[in-house]
Tab-separated table of N, CA and C in Angstrom:
chain	number	residue	atom	x	y	z
A	953	MET	N	71.362	80.712	87.915
A	953	MET	CA	72.027	79.216	88.172
A	953	MET	C	72.837	79.564	89.528
A	954	PHE	N	73.314	78.325	90.424
A	954	PHE	CA	72.982	78.665	91.567
A	954	PHE	C	75.127	77.768	91.563
A	955	TYR	N	75.737	78.443	92.372
A	955	TYR	CA	77.617	77.775	92.553
A	955	TYR	C	77.193	78.058	94.066
A	956	SER	N	78.003	76.758	94.452
A	956	SER	CA	77.765	76.740	95.942
A	956	SER	C	79.367	77.747	96.204
A	957	ARG	N	78.944	77.796	98.452
A	957	ARG	CA	80.111	78.515	98.210
A	957	ARG	C	81.568	77.974	97.817
A	958	PRO	N	81.850	76.442	97.843
A	958	PRO	CA	83.254	76.211	97.960
A	958	PRO	C	84.178	77.117	96.642
A	959	TYR	N	82.288	76.877	95.683
A	959	TYR	CA	83.459	76.705	94.531
A	959	TYR	C	83.527	78.290	93.832
A	960	ILE	N	82.998	79.763	94.962
A	960	ILE	CA	83.134	80.919	94.643
A	960	ILE	C	83.580	81.122	95.899
A	961	LEU	N	84.044	80.398	96.674
A	961	LEU	CA	86.125	81.466	97.459
A	961	LEU	C	87.126	80.261	96.570
A	962	LEU	N	86.560	79.940	96.345
A	962	LEU	CA	87.065	79.159	95.080
A	962	LEU	C	88.068	79.705	93.995
A	963	ILE	N	87.211	80.762	93.388
A	963	ILE	CA	87.772	81.196	92.499
A	963	ILE	C	87.370	82.385	92.487
A	964	SER	N	87.126	83.326	93.716
A	964	SER	CA	87.996	84.524	94.165
A	964	SER	C	89.773	83.960	94.988
A	965	SER	N	89.031	82.918	95.609
A	965	SER	CA	90.994	83.683	96.073
A	965	SER	C	91.756	82.975	94.240
A	966	LEU	N	90.983	82.127	93.628
A	966	LEU	CA	92.461	82.806	93.067
A	966	LEU	C	93.372	83.861	91.980
A	967	PHE	N	91.655	84.674	91.690
A	967	PHE	CA	91.902	85.908	91.565
A	967	PHE	C	92.973	87.102	92.661
A	968	LEU	N	92.347	86.177	93.118
A	968	LEU	CA	93.118	87.394	94.217
A	968	LEU	C	94.225	87.466	94.948
A	969	LEU	N	95.032	85.583	95.038
A	969	LEU	CA	95.820	85.099	94.537
A	969	LEU	C	96.647	85.178	93.425
A	970	GLY	N	96.204	85.620	93.276
A	970	GLY	CA	97.034	85.067	91.154
A	970	GLY	C	96.649	86.305	90.054
A	971	LEU	N	95.930	86.847	89.905
A	971	LEU	CA	95.839	88.557	89.172
A	971	LEU	C	96.777	89.430	89.376
A	972	PRO	N	96.593	89.655	90.628
A	972	PRO	CA	97.077	91.170	91.495
A	972	PRO	C	98.701	90.736	91.611
A	973	THR	N	99.284	89.687	91.534
A	973	THR	CA	100.820	89.593	91.843
A	973	THR	C	101.627	88.885	90.617
A	974	LEU	N	100.658	88.509	89.566
A	974	LEU	CA	100.960	88.314	88.226
A	974	LEU	C	102.747	88.914	87.878
A	975	ALA	N	102.343	90.053	88.113
A	975	ALA	CA	104.052	90.498	87.825
A	975	ALA	C	104.767	91.789	89.175
A	976	GLN	N	104.301	90.837	90.093
A	976	GLN	CA	105.612	91.688	91.322
A	976	GLN	C	106.057	90.912	92.122
A	977	ALA	N	106.322	89.395	91.693
A	977	ALA	CA	107.517	88.024	91.870
A	977	ALA	C	108.872	90.136	91.432
A	978	THR	N	109.364	89.545	92.684
A	978	THR	CA	111.011	90.272	92.867
A	978	THR	C	111.979	89.300	93.299
A	979	ASP	N	113.082	89.740	93.221
A	979	ASP	CA	114.435	89.385	93.744
A	979	ASP	C	114.006	88.697	95.440
A	980	GLU	N	114.578	88.777	96.123
A	980	GLU	CA	115.410	88.511	97.384
A	980	GLU	C	115.814	90.002	97.810
A	981	GLN	N	116.139	91.329	97.147
A	981	GLN	CA	116.871	92.574	96.806
A	981	GLN	C	114.834	93.370	97.204
A	982	GLY	N	114.515	92.342	96.106
A	982	GLY	CA	112.778	93.506	95.658
A	982	GLY	C	112.822	93.825	94.380
A	983	ASN	N	114.170	93.975	93.586
A	983	ASN	CA	114.606	94.283	92.580
A	983	ASN	C	113.516	92.874	91.105
A	984	TYR	N	112.889	94.334	90.048
A	984	TYR	CA	112.229	93.292	88.627
A	984	TYR	C	113.381	93.160	88.340
A	985	ASN	N	113.241	91.323	87.472
A	985	ASN	CA	113.800	91.285	86.615
A	985	ASN	C	113.065	91.028	85.495
A	986	GLN	N	113.760	90.572	84.715
A	986	GLN	CA	112.983	90.914	82.311
A	986	GLN	C	111.832	89.394	82.768
A	987	GLU	N	111.863	89.442	83.409
A	987	GLU	CA	110.401	88.465	83.231
A	987	GLU	C	109.233	89.309	83.708
A	988	ASP	N	108.988	89.685	85.151
A	988	ASP	CA	108.129	90.652	85.716
A	988	ASP	C	107.144	91.504	84.824
A	989	PHE	N	108.116	91.754	83.323
A	989	PHE	CA	107.825	92.188	82.176
A	989	PHE	C	105.982	92.314	82.029
A	990	PHE	N	106.223	90.583	81.979
A	990	PHE	CA	105.376	89.792	80.854
A	990	PHE	C	103.791	89.354	81.456
A	991	THR	N	103.091	89.273	80.473
A	991	THR	CA	101.912	88.713	81.257
A	991	THR	C	101.999	86.718	81.694
A	992	PRO	N	101.175	86.587	82.611
A	992	PRO	CA	101.545	84.760	82.137
A	992	PRO	C	101.481	84.103	80.374
A	993	SER	N	100.835	85.137	80.315
A	993	SER	CA	100.634	83.885	78.231
A	993	SER	C	101.351	84.520	77.003
A	994	SER	N	102.040	85.975	78.056
A	994	SER	CA	103.176	86.850	77.645
A	994	SER	C	103.386	87.452	76.474
A	995	GLU	N	102.246	87.197	76.341
A	995	GLU	CA	100.603	88.146	75.384
A	995	GLU	C	101.881	89.743	74.729
A	996	TYR	N	102.223	90.533	75.747
A	996	TYR	CA	102.131	91.731	75.257
A	996	TYR	C	103.447	91.593	77.237
A	997	ALA	N	103.974	92.657	76.891
A	997	ALA	CA	103.536	93.712	77.895
A	997	ALA	C	103.563	94.719	79.117
A	998	ILE	N	103.784	94.674	79.970
A	998	ILE	CA	103.946	95.337	81.394
A	998	ILE	C	104.153	96.544	80.790
A	999	SER	N	103.293	97.750	80.259
A	999	SER	CA	104.247	98.574	79.747
A	999	SER	C	103.360	100.224	81.475
A	1000	THR	N	102.724	99.751	81.718
A	1000	THR	CA	102.364	100.816	82.822
A	1000	THR	C	102.622	100.677	84.078
A	1001	TRP	N	103.246	101.424	84.958
A	1001	TRP	CA	103.864	101.197	85.546
A	1001	TRP	C	103.628	101.862	86.605
A	1002	GLN	N	102.994	102.253	88.607
A	1002	GLN	CA	102.363	103.763	89.227
A	1002	GLN	C	103.918	103.771	90.707
A	1003	VAL	N	104.294	104.819	89.879
A	1003	VAL	CA	104.820	105.627	91.352
A	1003	VAL	C	104.512	105.576	92.884
A	1004	VAL	N	105.454	104.450	94.072
A	1004	VAL	CA	105.159	104.050	94.511
A	1004	VAL	C	105.720	104.721	95.919
A	1005	ALA	N	107.389	105.194	95.720
A	1005	ALA	CA	108.089	106.303	96.516
A	1005	ALA	C	107.295	107.570	96.566
A	1006	LYS	N	108.049	108.153	97.890
A	1006	LYS	CA	107.796	109.937	97.836
A	1006	LYS	C	108.367	110.168	96.657
A	1007	HIS	N	109.024	110.093	96.528
A	1007	HIS	CA	110.062	110.725	95.356
A	1007	HIS	C	111.224	109.956	94.313
A	1008	LEU	N	110.825	109.825	93.838
A	1008	LEU	CA	111.807	108.599	92.208
A	1008	LEU	C	112.368	108.655	90.879
A	1009	ASN	N	113.625	109.733	91.886
A	1009	ASN	CA	115.210	110.133	90.265
A	1009	ASN	C	114.873	109.262	88.982
A	1010	CYS	N	114.723	110.040	87.986
A	1010	CYS	CA	114.964	109.377	86.721
A	1010	CYS	C	116.685	109.658	85.919
A	1011	ARG	N	117.364	109.680	85.886
A	1011	ARG	CA	118.182	109.445	85.572
A	1011	ARG	C	118.688	109.902	83.601
A	1012	GLN	N	119.666	109.910	83.070
A	1012	GLN	CA	119.508	109.937	82.202
A	1012	GLN	C	119.942	108.817	81.517
A	1013	GLN	N	120.616	107.330	82.275
A	1013	GLN	CA	121.443	106.407	82.118
A	1013	GLN	C	121.242	106.000	83.231
A	1014	PRO	N	120.544	104.195	83.466
A	1014	PRO	CA	121.143	103.276	84.204
A	1014	PRO	C	122.448	103.529	85.843
A	1015	GLY	N	122.548	103.802	86.555
A	1015	GLY	CA	123.608	103.871	87.659
A	1015	GLY	C	122.485	105.027	88.550
A	1016	ALA	N	123.039	105.446	89.919
A	1016	ALA	CA	122.060	106.087	90.927
A	1016	ALA	C	123.836	106.668	90.794
A	1017	ASP	N	124.714	107.107	90.338
A	1017	ASP	CA	125.472	108.495	89.873
A	1017	ASP	C	125.617	109.109	88.709
A	1018	GLN	N	124.176	108.598	87.845
A	1018	GLN	CA	123.956	109.228	86.318
A	1018	GLN	C	122.891	110.951	86.981
A	1019	PRO	N	122.866	111.292	86.299
A	1019	PRO	CA	122.350	112.895	86.181
A	1019	PRO	C	121.225	112.266	86.200
A	1020	ILE	N	120.373	113.819	86.901
A	1020	ILE	CA	118.598	113.454	87.534
A	1020	ILE	C	118.107	114.075	85.800
A	1021	ILE	N	117.482	113.592	85.611
A	1021	ILE	CA	116.107	114.171	84.488
A	1021	ILE	C	115.948	114.902	84.863
A	1022	LEU	N	114.508	113.290	85.647
A	1022	LEU	CA	113.252	114.910	86.225
A	1022	LEU	C	113.457	113.778	87.588
A	1023	VAL	N	112.364	114.511	87.918
A	1023	VAL	CA	111.626	114.050	89.149
A	1023	VAL	C	110.362	113.346	89.040
A	1024	PHE	N	110.052	111.727	90.007
A	1024	PHE	CA	108.243	111.511	89.653
A	1024	PHE	C	107.585	111.310	91.311
A	1025	LYS	N	106.627	112.138	91.494
A	1025	LYS	CA	106.555	112.092	92.469
A	1025	LYS	C	105.573	110.650	92.622
A	1026	GLU	N	105.321	111.082	94.104
A	1026	GLU	CA	104.031	109.149	94.358
A	1026	GLU	C	103.354	109.250	94.413
A	1027	GLY	N	102.471	108.042	92.800
A	1027	GLY	CA	101.369	108.216	92.982
A	1027	GLY	C	101.553	108.229	90.746
A	1028	ASP	N	102.102	108.939	90.346
A	1028	ASP	CA	102.703	109.212	88.921
A	1028	ASP	C	102.770	108.153	88.561
A	1029	PRO	N	101.527	108.354	87.260
A	1029	PRO	CA	101.914	106.993	86.666
A	1029	PRO	C	103.142	106.588	85.419
A	1030	ILE	N	104.206	105.476	85.653
A	1030	ILE	CA	105.396	105.955	84.208
A	1030	ILE	C	104.463	104.757	83.081
A	1031	THR	N	105.835	104.675	82.269
A	1031	THR	CA	105.213	104.603	80.581
A	1031	THR	C	106.401	104.050	81.353
A	1032	ALA	N	106.651	101.565	80.649
A	1032	ALA	CA	107.658	101.436	80.687
A	1032	ALA	C	108.010	101.814	79.125
A	1033	GLN	N	109.068	101.987	78.657
A	1033	GLN	CA	109.506	101.855	77.054
A	1033	GLN	C	109.902	100.351	76.059
A	1034	THR	N	108.929	99.983	76.527
A	1034	THR	CA	108.436	98.523	75.732
A	1034	THR	C	109.436	98.184	74.343
A	1035	SER	N	109.685	98.797	73.748
A	1035	SER	CA	109.835	98.517	72.751
A	1035	SER	C	111.873	98.877	71.813
A	1036	ASN	N	113.061	98.527	71.673
A	1036	ASN	CA	113.446	99.608	70.563
A	1036	ASN	C	113.809	99.225	70.257
A	1037	GLY	N	113.210	98.992	68.633
A	1037	GLY	CA	113.142	98.780	67.435
A	1037	GLY	C	113.885	97.413	67.342
A	1038	SER	N	113.614	96.815	67.935
A	1038	SER	CA	114.169	95.815	67.891
A	1038	SER	C	113.570	93.797	68.136
A	1039	HIS	N	114.164	93.046	67.891
A	1039	HIS	CA	113.349	92.108	68.672
A	1039	HIS	C	113.887	91.384	69.948
A	1040	ASP	N	115.621	92.073	70.785
A	1040	ASP	CA	115.533	90.746	71.612
A	1040	ASP	C	114.908	92.179	73.035
A	1041	ASN	N	115.274	92.306	74.222
A	1041	ASN	CA	114.331	92.347	75.092
A	1041	ASN	C	115.061	94.049	76.513
A	1042	GLU	N	116.260	94.160	75.031
A	1042	GLU	CA	116.909	95.179	75.262
A	1042	GLU	C	116.409	96.576	76.259
A	1043	GLY	N	115.655	96.488	75.537
A	1043	GLY	CA	114.519	97.932	75.519
A	1043	GLY	C	114.112	97.347	77.357
A	1044	TYR	N	113.458	96.779	77.313
A	1044	TYR	CA	113.112	96.721	79.581
A	1044	TYR	C	113.673	97.044	80.260
A	1045	LEU	N	114.195	96.369	80.861
A	1045	LEU	CA	115.408	96.887	81.434
A	1045	LEU	C	117.303	95.935	81.101
A	1046	GLN	N	117.226	97.455	81.967
A	1046	GLN	CA	118.987	97.756	82.093
A	1046	GLN	C	119.989	97.543	83.085
A	1047	LEU	N	121.023	96.661	83.510
A	1047	LEU	CA	121.925	96.877	84.334
A	1047	LEU	C	122.735	97.644	84.699
A	1048	ASP	N	122.864	98.532	85.498
A	1048	ASP	CA	124.508	99.436	86.231
A	1048	ASP	C	124.897	98.954	86.566
A	1049	ASP	N	126.104	99.782	86.550
A	1049	ASP	CA	127.551	99.076	87.323
A	1049	ASP	C	127.883	97.512	87.832
A	1050	HIS	N	127.363	97.989	88.890
A	1050	HIS	CA	126.709	97.365	90.204
A	1050	HIS	C	125.714	95.841	89.758
A	1051	ASP	N	125.148	96.115	89.003
A	1051	ASP	CA	124.495	94.481	88.755
A	1051	ASP	C	122.906	94.867	88.642
A	1052	ARG	N	122.028	96.218	88.966
A	1052	ARG	CA	120.903	96.512	89.771
A	1052	ARG	C	120.552	97.058	88.551
A	1053	PRO	N	119.190	96.475	88.194
A	1053	PRO	CA	118.436	96.856	87.095
A	1053	PRO	C	117.930	98.163	87.318
A	1054	TRP	N	117.431	98.667	85.687
A	1054	TRP	CA	116.872	99.367	85.372
A	1054	TRP	C	115.387	99.991	84.403
A	1055	MET	N	114.252	100.484	84.931
A	1055	MET	CA	113.842	100.518	83.512
A	1055	MET	C	113.825	101.633	82.660
A	1056	LYS	N	113.738	101.743	81.428
A	1056	LYS	CA	113.540	102.664	81.420
A	1056	LYS	C	112.203	102.892	80.655
A	1057	VAL	N	112.603	104.555	80.789
A	1057	VAL	CA	110.681	105.191	81.360
A	1057	VAL	C	110.752	106.425	79.974
A	1058	SER	N	109.399	106.198	78.905
A	1058	SER	CA	109.296	107.170	78.188
A	1058	SER	C	108.349	108.290	78.539
A	1059	LEU	N	109.543	109.222	77.689
A	1059	LEU	CA	108.662	110.394	78.169
A	1059	LEU	C	108.076	111.936	76.997
A	1060	ARG	N	108.151	110.236	75.800
A	1060	ARG	CA	107.126	111.285	74.479
A	1060	ARG	C	105.985	111.702	74.751
A	1061	GLU	N	105.245	110.971	75.298
A	1061	GLU	CA	104.146	112.290	75.868
A	1061	GLU	C	103.859	113.307	76.504
A	1062	MET	N	104.701	112.516	77.574
A	1062	MET	CA	105.375	114.421	78.789
A	1062	MET	C	105.891	115.554	77.074
A	1063	PRO	N	105.525	116.963	77.069
A	1063	PRO	CA	105.281	117.916	76.107
A	1063	PRO	C	106.299	118.771	76.405
A	1064	ASN	N	106.907	119.175	77.812
A	1064	ASN	CA	107.531	119.833	78.154
A	1064	ASN	C	109.112	118.899	78.790
A	1065	ALA	N	109.241	117.236	78.514
A	1065	ALA	CA	110.171	116.490	78.910
A	1065	ALA	C	111.377	116.925	77.881
A	1066	PRO	N	112.597	116.682	78.960
A	1066	PRO	CA	113.891	117.710	78.205
A	1066	PRO	C	114.903	116.562	77.301
A	1067	VAL	N	113.775	115.506	77.111
A	1067	VAL	CA	114.536	114.030	76.389
A	1067	VAL	C	113.034	113.137	76.002
A	1068	ARG	N	113.603	112.238	75.455
A	1068	ARG	CA	112.211	111.241	74.832
A	1068	ARG	C	112.755	110.743	76.171
A	1069	ASP	N	113.823	109.473	76.874
A	1069	ASP	CA	113.135	108.040	77.965
A	1069	ASP	C	114.314	109.238	79.267
A	1070	CYS	N	114.123	107.877	80.466
A	1070	CYS	CA	115.532	107.959	81.422
A	1070	CYS	C	115.396	106.880	81.611
A	1071	PHE	N	115.430	106.870	83.082
A	1071	PHE	CA	115.878	104.983	83.707
A	1071	PHE	C	115.168	105.659	85.286
A	1072	VAL	N	114.822	104.328	85.568
A	1072	VAL	CA	114.426	105.085	87.555
A	1072	VAL	C	113.924	102.893	87.778
A	1073	ARG	N	115.255	103.253	88.771
A	1073	ARG	CA	115.391	101.967	89.771
A	1073	ARG	C	113.923	100.956	89.232
A	1074	ALA	N	113.643	99.770	89.087
A	1074	ALA	CA	113.320	98.553	88.675
A	1074	ALA	C	112.923	97.588	89.727
A	1075	LYS	N	112.443	98.404	91.025
A	1075	LYS	CA	112.467	97.616	92.574
A	1075	LYS	C	111.088	97.781	92.956
A	1076	GLN	N	110.592	96.906	93.737
A	1076	GLN	CA	109.163	97.211	94.543
A	1076	GLN	C	109.496	98.567	95.274
A	1077	ALA	N	110.323	98.580	95.768
A	1077	ALA	CA	109.928	99.622	97.028
A	1077	ALA	C	109.954	101.112	96.221
A	1078	TYR	N	109.984	101.060	94.906
A	1078	TYR	CA	110.137	102.446	94.208
A	1078	TYR	C	108.778	102.661	93.707
A	1079	ILE	N	108.647	101.687	92.249
A	1079	ILE	CA	107.139	101.497	90.978
A	1079	ILE	C	106.652	99.545	91.889
A	1080	ARG	N	105.498	99.430	90.754
A	1080	ARG	CA	104.670	99.009	90.768
A	1080	ARG	C	103.851	99.035	89.407
A	1081	PRO	N	103.918	97.682	89.000
A	1081	PRO	CA	103.004	97.528	87.774
A	1081	PRO	C	101.087	97.882	87.881
A	1082	VAL	N	100.729	98.672	86.857
A	1082	VAL	CA	99.418	98.124	86.896
A	1082	VAL	C	98.734	97.078	86.003
A	1083	LEU	N	98.117	96.606	86.133
A	1083	LEU	CA	97.617	95.298	85.393
A	1083	LEU	C	95.968	95.678	84.187
A	1084	ASP	N	96.128	95.375	84.145
A	1084	ASP	CA	95.157	96.118	82.603
A	1084	ASP	C	93.468	96.299	83.869
A	1085	SER	N	93.381	95.522	84.348
A	1085	SER	CA	92.502	95.516	85.437
A	1085	SER	C	92.358	96.659	87.452
A	1086	GLN	N	93.645	97.059	86.940
A	1086	GLN	CA	94.013	98.200	87.725
A	1086	GLN	C	94.115	99.738	87.647
A	1087	GLN	N	93.750	100.064	85.228
A	1087	GLN	CA	94.123	101.186	85.288
A	1087	GLN	C	92.200	101.895	85.562
A	1088	PRO	N	93.777	103.584	86.209
A	1088	PRO	CA	92.356	104.350	86.442
A	1088	PRO	C	91.244	104.907	85.453
């Protein structure tokens, strides 16, 4: 089947402009918000993220003044805790005392982790979502 060049360019543009940025919309400070955890169809939450900062502290509770549990390094995959056992969205993001969003990270699959979960800043400068098509 033959497709004209404009048709292919249109489809390519929609793919390139749409899919990789689905979950990357942030506010003017680069903070992710609750909606960034969902695909456009809202069928499932984006649970896999990647550290893009050189180092990223994972803290006991939301807040820069909270104790550091462990430190992730650039390129590390992290898993958002996308369920808290209830039907509300509390498990996705939590705000600190300064209204900055923090993502709850599951450490359940890390055998030597000192706790089951911790919190990282939900900010574009530190983490980025990994969509299914980008999984390694």
